[in-house]
Tab-separated table of C-alpha atoms in Angstrom:
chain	number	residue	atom	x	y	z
A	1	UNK	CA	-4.875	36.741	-1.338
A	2	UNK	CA	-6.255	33.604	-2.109
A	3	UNK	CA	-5.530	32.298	-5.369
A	4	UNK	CA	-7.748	31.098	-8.106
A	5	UNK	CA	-9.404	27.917	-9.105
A	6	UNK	CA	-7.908	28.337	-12.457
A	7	UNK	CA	-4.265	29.118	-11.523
A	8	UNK	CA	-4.662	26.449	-8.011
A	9	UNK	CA	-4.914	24.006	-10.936
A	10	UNK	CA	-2.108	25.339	-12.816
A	11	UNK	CA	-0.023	25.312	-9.913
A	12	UNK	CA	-1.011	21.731	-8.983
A	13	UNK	CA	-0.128	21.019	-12.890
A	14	UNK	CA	2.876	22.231	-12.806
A	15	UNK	CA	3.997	20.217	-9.154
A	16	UNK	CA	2.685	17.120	-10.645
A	17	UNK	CA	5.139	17.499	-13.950
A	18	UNK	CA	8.219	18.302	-11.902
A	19	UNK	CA	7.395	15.670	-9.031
A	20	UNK	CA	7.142	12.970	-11.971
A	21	UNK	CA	9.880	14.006	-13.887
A	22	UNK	CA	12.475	13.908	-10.836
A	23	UNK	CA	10.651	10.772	-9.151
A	24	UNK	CA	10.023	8.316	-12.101
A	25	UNK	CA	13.863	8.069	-13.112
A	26	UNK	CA	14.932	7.960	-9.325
A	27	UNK	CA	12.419	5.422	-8.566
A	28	UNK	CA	14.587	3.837	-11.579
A	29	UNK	CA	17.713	4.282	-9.958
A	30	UNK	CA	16.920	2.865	-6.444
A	31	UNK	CA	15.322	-0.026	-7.699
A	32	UNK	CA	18.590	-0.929	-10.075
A	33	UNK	CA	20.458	-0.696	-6.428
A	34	UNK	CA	19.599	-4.011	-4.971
A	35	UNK	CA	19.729	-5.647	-8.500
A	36	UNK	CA	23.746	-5.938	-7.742
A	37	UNK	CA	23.172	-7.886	-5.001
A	38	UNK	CA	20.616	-10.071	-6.705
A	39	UNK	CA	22.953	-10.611	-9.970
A	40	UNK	CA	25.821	-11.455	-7.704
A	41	UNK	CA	23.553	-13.739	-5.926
A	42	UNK	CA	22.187	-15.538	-8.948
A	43	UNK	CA	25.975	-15.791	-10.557
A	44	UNK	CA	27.773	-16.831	-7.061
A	45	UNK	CA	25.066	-19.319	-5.853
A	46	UNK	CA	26.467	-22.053	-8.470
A	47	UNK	CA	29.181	-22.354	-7.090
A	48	UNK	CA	27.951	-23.623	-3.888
A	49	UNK	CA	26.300	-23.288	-0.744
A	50	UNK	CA	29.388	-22.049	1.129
A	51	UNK	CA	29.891	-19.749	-0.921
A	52	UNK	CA	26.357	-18.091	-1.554
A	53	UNK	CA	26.443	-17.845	2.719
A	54	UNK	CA	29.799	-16.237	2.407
A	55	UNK	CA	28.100	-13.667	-0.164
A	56	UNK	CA	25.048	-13.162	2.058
A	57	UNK	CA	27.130	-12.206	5.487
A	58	UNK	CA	29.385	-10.032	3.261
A	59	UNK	CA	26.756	-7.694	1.207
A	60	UNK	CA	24.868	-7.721	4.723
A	61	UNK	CA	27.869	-5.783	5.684
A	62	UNK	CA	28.865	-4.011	2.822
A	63	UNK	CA	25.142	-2.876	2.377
A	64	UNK	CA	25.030	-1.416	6.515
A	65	UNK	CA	28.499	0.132	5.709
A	66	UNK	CA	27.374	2.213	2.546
A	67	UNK	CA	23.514	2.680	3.737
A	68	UNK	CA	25.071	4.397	6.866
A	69	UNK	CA	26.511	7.172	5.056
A	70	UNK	CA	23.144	7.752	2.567
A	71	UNK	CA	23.756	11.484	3.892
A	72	UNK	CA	26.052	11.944	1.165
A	73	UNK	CA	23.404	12.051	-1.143
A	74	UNK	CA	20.965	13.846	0.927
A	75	UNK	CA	22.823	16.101	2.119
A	76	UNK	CA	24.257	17.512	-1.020
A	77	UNK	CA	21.074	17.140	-3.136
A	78	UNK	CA	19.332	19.807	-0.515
A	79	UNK	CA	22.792	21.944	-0.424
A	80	UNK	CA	23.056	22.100	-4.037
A	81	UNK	CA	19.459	22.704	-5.130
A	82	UNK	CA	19.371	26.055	-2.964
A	83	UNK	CA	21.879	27.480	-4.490
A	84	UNK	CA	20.205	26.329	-7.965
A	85	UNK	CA	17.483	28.220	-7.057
A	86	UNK	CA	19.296	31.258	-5.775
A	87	UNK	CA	20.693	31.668	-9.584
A	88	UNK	CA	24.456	30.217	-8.430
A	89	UNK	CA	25.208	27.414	-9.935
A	90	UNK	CA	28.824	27.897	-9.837
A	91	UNK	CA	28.531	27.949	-6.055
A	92	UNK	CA	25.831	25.188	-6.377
A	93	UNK	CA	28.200	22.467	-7.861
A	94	UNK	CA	31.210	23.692	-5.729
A	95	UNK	CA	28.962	22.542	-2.929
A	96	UNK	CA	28.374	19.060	-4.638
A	97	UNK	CA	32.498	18.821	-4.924
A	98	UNK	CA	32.748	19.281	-1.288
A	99	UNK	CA	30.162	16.062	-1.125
A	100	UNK	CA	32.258	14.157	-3.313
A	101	UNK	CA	35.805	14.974	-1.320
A	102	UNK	CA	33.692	14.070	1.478
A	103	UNK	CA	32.598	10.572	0.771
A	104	UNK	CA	36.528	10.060	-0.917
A	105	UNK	CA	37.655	10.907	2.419
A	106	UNK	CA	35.641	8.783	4.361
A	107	UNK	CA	35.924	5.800	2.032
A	108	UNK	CA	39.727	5.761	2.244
A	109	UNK	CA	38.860	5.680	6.070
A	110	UNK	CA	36.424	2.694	5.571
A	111	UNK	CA	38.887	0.518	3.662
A	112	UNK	CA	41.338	1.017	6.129
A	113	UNK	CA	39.130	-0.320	8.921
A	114	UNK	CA	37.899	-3.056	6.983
A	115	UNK	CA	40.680	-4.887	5.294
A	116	UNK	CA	42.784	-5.470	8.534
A	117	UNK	CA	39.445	-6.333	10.371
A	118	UNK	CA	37.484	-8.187	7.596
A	119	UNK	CA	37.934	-11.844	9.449
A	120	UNK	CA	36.523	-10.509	12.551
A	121	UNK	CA	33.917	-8.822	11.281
A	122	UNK	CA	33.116	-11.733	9.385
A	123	UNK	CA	32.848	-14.065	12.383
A	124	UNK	CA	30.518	-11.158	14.316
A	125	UNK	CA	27.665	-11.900	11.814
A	126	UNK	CA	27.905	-15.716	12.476
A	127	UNK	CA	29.574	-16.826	9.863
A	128	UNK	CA	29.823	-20.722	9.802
A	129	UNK	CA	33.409	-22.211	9.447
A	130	UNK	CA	32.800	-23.101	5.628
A	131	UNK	CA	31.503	-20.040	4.708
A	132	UNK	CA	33.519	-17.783	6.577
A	133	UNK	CA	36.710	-17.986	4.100
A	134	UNK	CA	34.735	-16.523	1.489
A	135	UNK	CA	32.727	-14.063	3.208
A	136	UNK	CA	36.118	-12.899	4.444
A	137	UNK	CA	37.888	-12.854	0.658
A	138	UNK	CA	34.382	-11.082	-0.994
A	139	UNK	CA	34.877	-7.938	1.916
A	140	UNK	CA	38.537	-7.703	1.466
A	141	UNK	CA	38.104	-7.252	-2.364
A	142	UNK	CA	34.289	-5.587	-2.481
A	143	UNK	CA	35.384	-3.017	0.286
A	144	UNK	CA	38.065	-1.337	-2.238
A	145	UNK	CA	34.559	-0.162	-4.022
A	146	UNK	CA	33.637	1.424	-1.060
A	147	UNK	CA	34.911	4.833	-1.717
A	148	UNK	CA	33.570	4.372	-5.451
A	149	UNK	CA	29.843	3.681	-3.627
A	150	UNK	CA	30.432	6.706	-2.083
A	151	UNK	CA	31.446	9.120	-4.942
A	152	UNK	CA	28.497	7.550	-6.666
A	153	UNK	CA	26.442	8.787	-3.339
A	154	UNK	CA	27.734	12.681	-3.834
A	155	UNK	CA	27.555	12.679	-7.252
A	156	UNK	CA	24.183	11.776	-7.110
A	157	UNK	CA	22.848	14.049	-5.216
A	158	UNK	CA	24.907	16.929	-6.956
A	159	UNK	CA	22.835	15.802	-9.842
A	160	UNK	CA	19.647	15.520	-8.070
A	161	UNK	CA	20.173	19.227	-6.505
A	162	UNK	CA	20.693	19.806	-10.254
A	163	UNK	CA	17.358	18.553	-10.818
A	164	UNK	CA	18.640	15.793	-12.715
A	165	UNK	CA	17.405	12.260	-11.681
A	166	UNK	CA	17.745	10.874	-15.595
A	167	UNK	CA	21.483	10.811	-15.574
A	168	UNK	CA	21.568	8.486	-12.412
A	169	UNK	CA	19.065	5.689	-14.061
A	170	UNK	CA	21.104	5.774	-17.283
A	171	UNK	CA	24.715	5.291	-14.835
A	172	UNK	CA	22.526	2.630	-12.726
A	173	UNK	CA	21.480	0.515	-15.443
A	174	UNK	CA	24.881	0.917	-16.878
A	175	UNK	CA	26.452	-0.162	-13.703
A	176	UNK	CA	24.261	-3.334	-13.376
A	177	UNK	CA	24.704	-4.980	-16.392
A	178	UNK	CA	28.151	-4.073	-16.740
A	179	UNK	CA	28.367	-6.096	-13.400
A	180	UNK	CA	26.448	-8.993	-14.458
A	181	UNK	CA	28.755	-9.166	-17.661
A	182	UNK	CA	31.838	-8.790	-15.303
A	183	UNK	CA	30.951	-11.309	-12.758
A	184	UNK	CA	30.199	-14.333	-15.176
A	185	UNK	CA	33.267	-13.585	-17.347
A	186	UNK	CA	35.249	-13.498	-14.017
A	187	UNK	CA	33.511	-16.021	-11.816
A	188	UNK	CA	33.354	-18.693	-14.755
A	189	UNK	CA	35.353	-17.228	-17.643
A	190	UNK	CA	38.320	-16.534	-15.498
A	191	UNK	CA	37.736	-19.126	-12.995
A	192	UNK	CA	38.369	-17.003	-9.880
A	193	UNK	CA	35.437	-17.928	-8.173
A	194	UNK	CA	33.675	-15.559	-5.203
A	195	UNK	CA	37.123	-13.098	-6.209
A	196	UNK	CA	35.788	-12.947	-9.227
A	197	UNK	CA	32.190	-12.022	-8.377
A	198	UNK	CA	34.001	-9.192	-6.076
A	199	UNK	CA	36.207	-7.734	-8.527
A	200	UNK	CA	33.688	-7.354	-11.545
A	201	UNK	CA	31.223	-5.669	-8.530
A	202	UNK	CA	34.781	-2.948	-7.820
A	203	UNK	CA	35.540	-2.182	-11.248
A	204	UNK	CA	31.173	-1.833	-11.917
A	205	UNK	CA	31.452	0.688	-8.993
A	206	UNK	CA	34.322	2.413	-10.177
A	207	UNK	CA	33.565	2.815	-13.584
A	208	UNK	CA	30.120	4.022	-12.054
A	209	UNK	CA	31.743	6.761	-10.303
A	210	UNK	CA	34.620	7.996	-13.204
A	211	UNK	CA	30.820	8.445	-15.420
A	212	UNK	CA	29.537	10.552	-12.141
A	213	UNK	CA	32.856	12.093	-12.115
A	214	UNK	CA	33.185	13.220	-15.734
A	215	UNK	CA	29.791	14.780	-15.675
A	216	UNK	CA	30.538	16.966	-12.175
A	217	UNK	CA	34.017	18.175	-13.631
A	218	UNK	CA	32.636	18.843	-17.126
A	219	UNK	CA	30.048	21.030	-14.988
A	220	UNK	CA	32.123	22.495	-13.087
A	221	UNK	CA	34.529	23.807	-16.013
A	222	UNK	CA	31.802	24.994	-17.627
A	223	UNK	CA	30.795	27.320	-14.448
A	224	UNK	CA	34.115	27.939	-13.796
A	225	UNK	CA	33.792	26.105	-10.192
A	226	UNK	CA	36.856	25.103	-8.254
A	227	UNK	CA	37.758	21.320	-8.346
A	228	UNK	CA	40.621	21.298	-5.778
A	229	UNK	CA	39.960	19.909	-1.946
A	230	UNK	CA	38.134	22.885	-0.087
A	231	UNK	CA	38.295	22.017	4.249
A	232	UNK	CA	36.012	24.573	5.493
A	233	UNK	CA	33.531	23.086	2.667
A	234	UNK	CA	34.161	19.566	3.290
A	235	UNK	CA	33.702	20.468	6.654
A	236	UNK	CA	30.432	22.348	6.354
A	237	UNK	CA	29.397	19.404	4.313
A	238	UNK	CA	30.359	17.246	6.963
A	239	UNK	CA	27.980	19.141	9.833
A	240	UNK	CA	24.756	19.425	7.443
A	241	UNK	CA	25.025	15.267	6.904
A	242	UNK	CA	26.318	14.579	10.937
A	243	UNK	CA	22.049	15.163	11.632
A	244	UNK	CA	21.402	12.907	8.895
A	245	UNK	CA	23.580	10.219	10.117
A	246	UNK	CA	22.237	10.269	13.445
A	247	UNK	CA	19.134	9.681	12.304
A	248	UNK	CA	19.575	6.639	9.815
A	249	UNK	CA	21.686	5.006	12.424
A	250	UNK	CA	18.487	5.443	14.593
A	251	UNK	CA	16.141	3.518	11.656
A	252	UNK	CA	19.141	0.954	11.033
A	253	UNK	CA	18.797	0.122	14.758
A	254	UNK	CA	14.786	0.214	14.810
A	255	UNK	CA	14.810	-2.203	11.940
A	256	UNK	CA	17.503	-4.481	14.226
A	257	UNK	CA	15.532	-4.841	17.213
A	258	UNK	CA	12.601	-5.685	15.044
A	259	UNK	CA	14.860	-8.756	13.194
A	260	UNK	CA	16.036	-9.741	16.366
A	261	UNK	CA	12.889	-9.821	17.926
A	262	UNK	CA	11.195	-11.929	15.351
A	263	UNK	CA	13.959	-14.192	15.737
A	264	UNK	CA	13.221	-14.915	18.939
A	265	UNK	CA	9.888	-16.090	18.317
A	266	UNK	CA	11.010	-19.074	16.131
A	267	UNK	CA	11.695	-20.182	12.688
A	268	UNK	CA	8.471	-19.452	11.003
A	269	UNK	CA	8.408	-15.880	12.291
A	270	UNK	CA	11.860	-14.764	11.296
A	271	UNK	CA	11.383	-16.736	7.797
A	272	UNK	CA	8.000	-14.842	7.346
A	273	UNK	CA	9.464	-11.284	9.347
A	274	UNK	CA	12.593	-12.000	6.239
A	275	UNK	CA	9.544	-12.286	3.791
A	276	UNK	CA	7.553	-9.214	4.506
A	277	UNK	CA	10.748	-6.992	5.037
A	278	UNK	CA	11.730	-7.699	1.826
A	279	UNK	CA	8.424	-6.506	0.493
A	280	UNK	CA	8.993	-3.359	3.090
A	281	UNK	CA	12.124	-2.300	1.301
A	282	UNK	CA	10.428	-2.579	-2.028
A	283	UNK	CA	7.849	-0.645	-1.497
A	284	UNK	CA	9.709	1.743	0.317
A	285	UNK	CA	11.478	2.412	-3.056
A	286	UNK	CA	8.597	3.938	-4.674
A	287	UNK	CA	7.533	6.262	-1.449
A	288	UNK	CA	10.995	7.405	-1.457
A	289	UNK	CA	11.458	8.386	-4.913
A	290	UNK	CA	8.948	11.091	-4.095
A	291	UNK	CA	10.603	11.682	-1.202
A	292	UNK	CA	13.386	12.334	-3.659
A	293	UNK	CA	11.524	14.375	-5.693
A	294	UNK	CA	11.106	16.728	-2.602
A	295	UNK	CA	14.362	17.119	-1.453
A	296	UNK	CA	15.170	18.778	-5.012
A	297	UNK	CA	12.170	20.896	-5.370
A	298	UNK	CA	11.790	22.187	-2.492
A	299	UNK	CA	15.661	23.371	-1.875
A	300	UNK	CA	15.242	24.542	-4.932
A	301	UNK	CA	12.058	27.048	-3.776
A	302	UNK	CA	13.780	27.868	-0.815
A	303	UNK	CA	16.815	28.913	-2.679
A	304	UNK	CA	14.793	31.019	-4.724
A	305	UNK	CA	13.408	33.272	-1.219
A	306	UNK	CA	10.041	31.523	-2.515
A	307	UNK	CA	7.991	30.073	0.617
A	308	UNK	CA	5.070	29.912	-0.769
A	309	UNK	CA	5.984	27.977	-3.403
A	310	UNK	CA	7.972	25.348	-1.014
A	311	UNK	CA	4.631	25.389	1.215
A	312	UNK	CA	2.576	24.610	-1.795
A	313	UNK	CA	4.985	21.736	-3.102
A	314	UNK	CA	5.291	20.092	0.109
A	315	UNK	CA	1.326	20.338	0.312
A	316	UNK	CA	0.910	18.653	-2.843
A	317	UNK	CA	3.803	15.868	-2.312
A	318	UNK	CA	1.852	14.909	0.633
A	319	UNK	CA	-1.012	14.130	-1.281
A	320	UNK	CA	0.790	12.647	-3.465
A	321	UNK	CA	2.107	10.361	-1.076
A	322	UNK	CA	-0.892	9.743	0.534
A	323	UNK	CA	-2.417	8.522	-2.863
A	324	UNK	CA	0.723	5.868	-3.742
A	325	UNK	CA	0.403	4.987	0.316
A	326	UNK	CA	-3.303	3.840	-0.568
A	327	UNK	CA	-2.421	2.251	-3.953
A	328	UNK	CA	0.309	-0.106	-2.643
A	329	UNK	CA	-1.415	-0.988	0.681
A	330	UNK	CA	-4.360	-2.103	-2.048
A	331	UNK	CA	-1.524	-3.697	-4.546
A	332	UNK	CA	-0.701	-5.599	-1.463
A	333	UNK	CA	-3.572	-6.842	-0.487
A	334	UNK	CA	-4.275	-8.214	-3.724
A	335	UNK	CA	-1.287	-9.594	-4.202
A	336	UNK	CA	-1.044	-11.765	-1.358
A	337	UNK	CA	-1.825	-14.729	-2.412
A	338	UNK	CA	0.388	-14.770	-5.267
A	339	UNK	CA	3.073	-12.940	-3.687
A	340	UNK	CA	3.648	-15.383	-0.117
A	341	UNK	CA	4.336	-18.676	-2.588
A	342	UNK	CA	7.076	-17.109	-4.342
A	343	UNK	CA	9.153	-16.996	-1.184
A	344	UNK	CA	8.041	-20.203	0.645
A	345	UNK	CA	5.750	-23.505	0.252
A	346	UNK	CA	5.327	-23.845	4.296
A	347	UNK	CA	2.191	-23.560	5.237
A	348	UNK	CA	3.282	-22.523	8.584
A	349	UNK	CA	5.155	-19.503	7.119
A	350	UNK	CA	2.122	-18.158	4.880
A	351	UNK	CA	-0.168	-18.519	7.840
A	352	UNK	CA	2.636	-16.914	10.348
A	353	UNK	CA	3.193	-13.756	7.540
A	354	UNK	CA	-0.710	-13.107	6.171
A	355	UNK	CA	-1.415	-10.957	9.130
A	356	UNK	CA	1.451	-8.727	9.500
A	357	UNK	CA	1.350	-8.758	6.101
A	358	UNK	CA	-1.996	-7.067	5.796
A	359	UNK	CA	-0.467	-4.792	8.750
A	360	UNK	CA	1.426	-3.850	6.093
A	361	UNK	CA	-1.016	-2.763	3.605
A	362	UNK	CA	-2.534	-0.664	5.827
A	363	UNK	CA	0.783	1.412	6.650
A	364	UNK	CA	1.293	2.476	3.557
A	365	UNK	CA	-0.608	5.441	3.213
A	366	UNK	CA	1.455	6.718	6.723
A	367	UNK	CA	4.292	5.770	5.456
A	368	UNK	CA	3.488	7.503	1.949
A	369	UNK	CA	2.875	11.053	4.495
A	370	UNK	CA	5.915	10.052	6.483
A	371	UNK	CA	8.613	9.251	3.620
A	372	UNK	CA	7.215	13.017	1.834
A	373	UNK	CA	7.561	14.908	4.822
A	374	UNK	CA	11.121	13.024	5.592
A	375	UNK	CA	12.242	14.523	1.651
A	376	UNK	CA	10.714	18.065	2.226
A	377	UNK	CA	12.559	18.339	5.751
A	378	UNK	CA	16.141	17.341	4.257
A	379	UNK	CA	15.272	19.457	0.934
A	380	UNK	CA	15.056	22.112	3.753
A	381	UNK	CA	18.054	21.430	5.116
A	382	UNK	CA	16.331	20.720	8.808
A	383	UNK	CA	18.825	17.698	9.314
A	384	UNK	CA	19.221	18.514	13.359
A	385	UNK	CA	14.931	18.147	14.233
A	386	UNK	CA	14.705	14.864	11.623
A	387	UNK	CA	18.001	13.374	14.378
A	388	UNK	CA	15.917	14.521	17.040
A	389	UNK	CA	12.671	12.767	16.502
A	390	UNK	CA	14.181	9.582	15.154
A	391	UNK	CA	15.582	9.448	18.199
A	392	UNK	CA	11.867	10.020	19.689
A	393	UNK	CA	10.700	7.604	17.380
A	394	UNK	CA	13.607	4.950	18.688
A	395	UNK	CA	12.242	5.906	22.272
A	396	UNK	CA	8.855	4.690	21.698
A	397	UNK	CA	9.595	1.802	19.321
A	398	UNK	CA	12.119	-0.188	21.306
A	399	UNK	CA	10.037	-0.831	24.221
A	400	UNK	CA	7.273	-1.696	22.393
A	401	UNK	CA	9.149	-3.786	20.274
A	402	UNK	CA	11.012	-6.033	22.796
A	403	UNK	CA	7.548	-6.758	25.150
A	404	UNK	CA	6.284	-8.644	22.292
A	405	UNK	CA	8.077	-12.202	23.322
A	406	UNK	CA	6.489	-11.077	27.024
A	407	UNK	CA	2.816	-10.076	25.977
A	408	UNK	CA	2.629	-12.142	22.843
A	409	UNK	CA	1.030	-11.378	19.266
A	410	UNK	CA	3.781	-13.061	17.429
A	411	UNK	CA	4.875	-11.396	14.183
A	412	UNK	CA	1.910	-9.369	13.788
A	413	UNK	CA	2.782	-7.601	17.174
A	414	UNK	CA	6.246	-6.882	16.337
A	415	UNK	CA	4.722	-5.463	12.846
A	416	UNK	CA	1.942	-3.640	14.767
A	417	UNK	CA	5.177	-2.156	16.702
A	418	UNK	CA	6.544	-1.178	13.182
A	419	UNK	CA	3.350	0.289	12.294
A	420	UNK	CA	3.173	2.548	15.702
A	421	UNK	CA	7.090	3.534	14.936
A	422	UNK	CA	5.739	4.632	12.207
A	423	UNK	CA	2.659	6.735	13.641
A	424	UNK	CA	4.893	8.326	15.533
A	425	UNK	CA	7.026	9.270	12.952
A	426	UNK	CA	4.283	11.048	10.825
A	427	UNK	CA	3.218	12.744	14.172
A	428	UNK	CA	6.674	14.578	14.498
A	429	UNK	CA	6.975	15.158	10.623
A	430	UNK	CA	3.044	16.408	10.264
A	431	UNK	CA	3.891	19.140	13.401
A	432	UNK	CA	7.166	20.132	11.849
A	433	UNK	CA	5.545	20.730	8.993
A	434	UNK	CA	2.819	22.199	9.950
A	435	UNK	CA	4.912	24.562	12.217
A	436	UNK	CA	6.198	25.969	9.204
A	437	UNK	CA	9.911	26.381	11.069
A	438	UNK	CA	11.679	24.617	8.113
A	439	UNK	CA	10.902	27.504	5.497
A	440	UNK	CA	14.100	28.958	5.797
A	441	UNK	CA	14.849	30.725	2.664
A	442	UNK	CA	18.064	31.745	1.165
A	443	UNK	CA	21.257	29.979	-0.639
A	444	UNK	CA	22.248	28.556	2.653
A	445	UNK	CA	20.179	27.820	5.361
């Protein structure tokens, strides 16, 4: 039966509250992220040049290490909000414990790869001989706040499942200025330097993760959940986010073969290709707090043996992402020529990045469809078809990516390329969804 105009707009009404509600603080939360890096940035480039290059080559690591394992967060917040909305929320925050012994485990593994290793890993990246000392001295001390990253991870998407993206601004903003406080008193007050920066960013992680921590336990007293190590749920946790992994490796090495491409053209088109990714990842953060937004809701309907609910959601987040798409491909239009002089004077750089910048703009609304579609698919726990047609999408990108140098186009080929990756993306997403093979209802899928 086909429902009516009046309660179509109710229905509509009442997606638009909960996908602003959940999206608006997690668009909050991702963009407080990358403000670590910035603050330790702005604090550790007075030292000197050495040691702002050390910085760089070490958060370029540290940030591949922790984005890697994003499925911590994913995974759980589409584990957890099924069984919210099949009524269990003891079960439902048991699950989000298994996340969070998870990412302990695998941090403890992380440090003990990196500390031995850190001067080798250091030298990969290219570090120069003046830099490399403290690149090597900011990993050795940043990577004991990997395992804190990660609880932070789990815990938020326990909270997210929970339907709770508030609580993960509030520890965000916490977390950054309690690390710009920690690295000037340590960096200047103390006098320790780069080890200074590093050790106010660990204890800022850590005291991050005891907040996270308090609120899971206190929830999990109060519905009687287990807190104790559980292996066949770590386990299970550890199969739903192996899909996930496989496919943000696949992005990670998309977005690679697209830096190493530009730098192959010259200086101009790397310093422009550093420009516009930049922008990329910004705008990214608003299309993926929907995407967010989905994860929770829709677990949440398929928890609750509600299809047509999920199918309704998921048709209204795409519109909504189509409509922020077209807003920042406009925002960046217009912005252009106020946006290109903030990052560089050369001439040769604006004129290299105004095309593949306007490339840009016009990818939005596809990536708006594509970053949707990506939420809905994890909320629905279909972690095993979003590996497979990354990997689809890694097919068709590479190739296209690395004739550039051979046929030309400069920077706007390479960011044509970027835009076909991610055509072909929203191709594979649009007949998933459309397939309707995700709506699998029930506490677990």
């Amino acid at each position: 039966m086909t429902q009516a105009p009046a309660a179509t707009k109710a229905t509509r009404r009442q997606h638009d509250r909960e996908i602003v509600m959940l999206a608006v603080p997690a668009f909050g939360a991702l963009v407080a992220e990358p403000l670590f890096v910035m603050a330790d940035s702005a604090i550790v480039g007075h030292l000197g040049t050495a040691q702002l290059a050390g910085l760089g080559v070490a958060s370029a690591l540290l940030t591949t290490a922790v984005s890697i394992f994003v499925f911590l967060a994913y995974a759980t917040t589409a584990a957890v909000a099924r069984r919210v909305g099949a009524g269990d929320l003891q079960a439902a925050i048991r699950q989000g414990m298994d996340g969070i012994w998870l990412a302990l485990l695998i941090g403890a593994t992380v440090i003990a790869v990196v500390l031995p290793s850190a001067p080798s890993l250091i030298n990969l990246f290219g570090a120069s001989d003046t830099a490399a000392p403290y690149a090597t001295t900011y990993l050795r001390i940043s990577s004991l706040g990997i395992p804190a990253m990660l609880i932070v991870l789990a815990a938020t998407g326990v909270l997210r499942g929970l339907q709770n993206t508030k609580t993960p601004l509030y520890v965000a903003i916490s977390g950054f200025v309690a690390n710009a406080v920690l690295n000037v008193v340590l960096v200047y007050g103390a006098d320790l330097g780069i080890a200074g920066s590093a050790w106010g960013t660990v204890i800022a992680q850590w005291g991050m993760a005891a907040v996270y921590l308090i609120v899971v336990v206190r929830g999990a007293r109060r519905h009687g959940a287990s807190l104790t190590p559980d292996a066949a749920g770590i386990r299970a946790s550890a199969q739903a986010g192996a899909p996930l992994l496989v496919r943000t490796l696949s992005l990670r090495a998309i977005l690679l073969i697209a830096t190493a491409v530009a730098a192959r053209l010259g200086d101009a088109d790397i310093a422009a290709h550093q420009i516009i990714l930049s922008l990329w990842s910004l705008l990214a953060f608003a299309l993926d707090a929907i995407a967010i937004a989905g994860q929770a809701i829709i677990g949440r309907y398929l928890g609750a043996d509600d299809p047509q609910g999920a199918r309704a959601a998921c048709r209204r987040m795409v519109q909504w992402g189509i409509a922020v798409g077209v807003a920042l491909g406009l925002l960046v239009i217009l912005s252009r020529p106020l946006f290109l002089p903030l990052f560089t004077s050369d001439p040769t750089v604006k004129d290299t990045a105004l095309p593949a910048l306007i490339m840009v703009a016009l990818c939005q609304p596809i990536c708006g469809v594509v970053y949707v579609l990506d939420g809905v698919l994890m909320g629905a726990g279909d972690g095993p078809y979003l590996a497979g047609a990354m990997l689809v999408t890694l097919a068709v990108f590479a190739p296209a990516a690395l004739l550039v140098p051979t046929f030309g186009g400069g920077l706007t080929a390479v960011w044509a390329a970027m835009t076909l990756m991610m055509a072909v993306r929203m191709l594979t997403l649009l007949l998933r969804a459309r397939s309707g093979r995700w709506v699998v209802t029930g506490a677990t899928r």
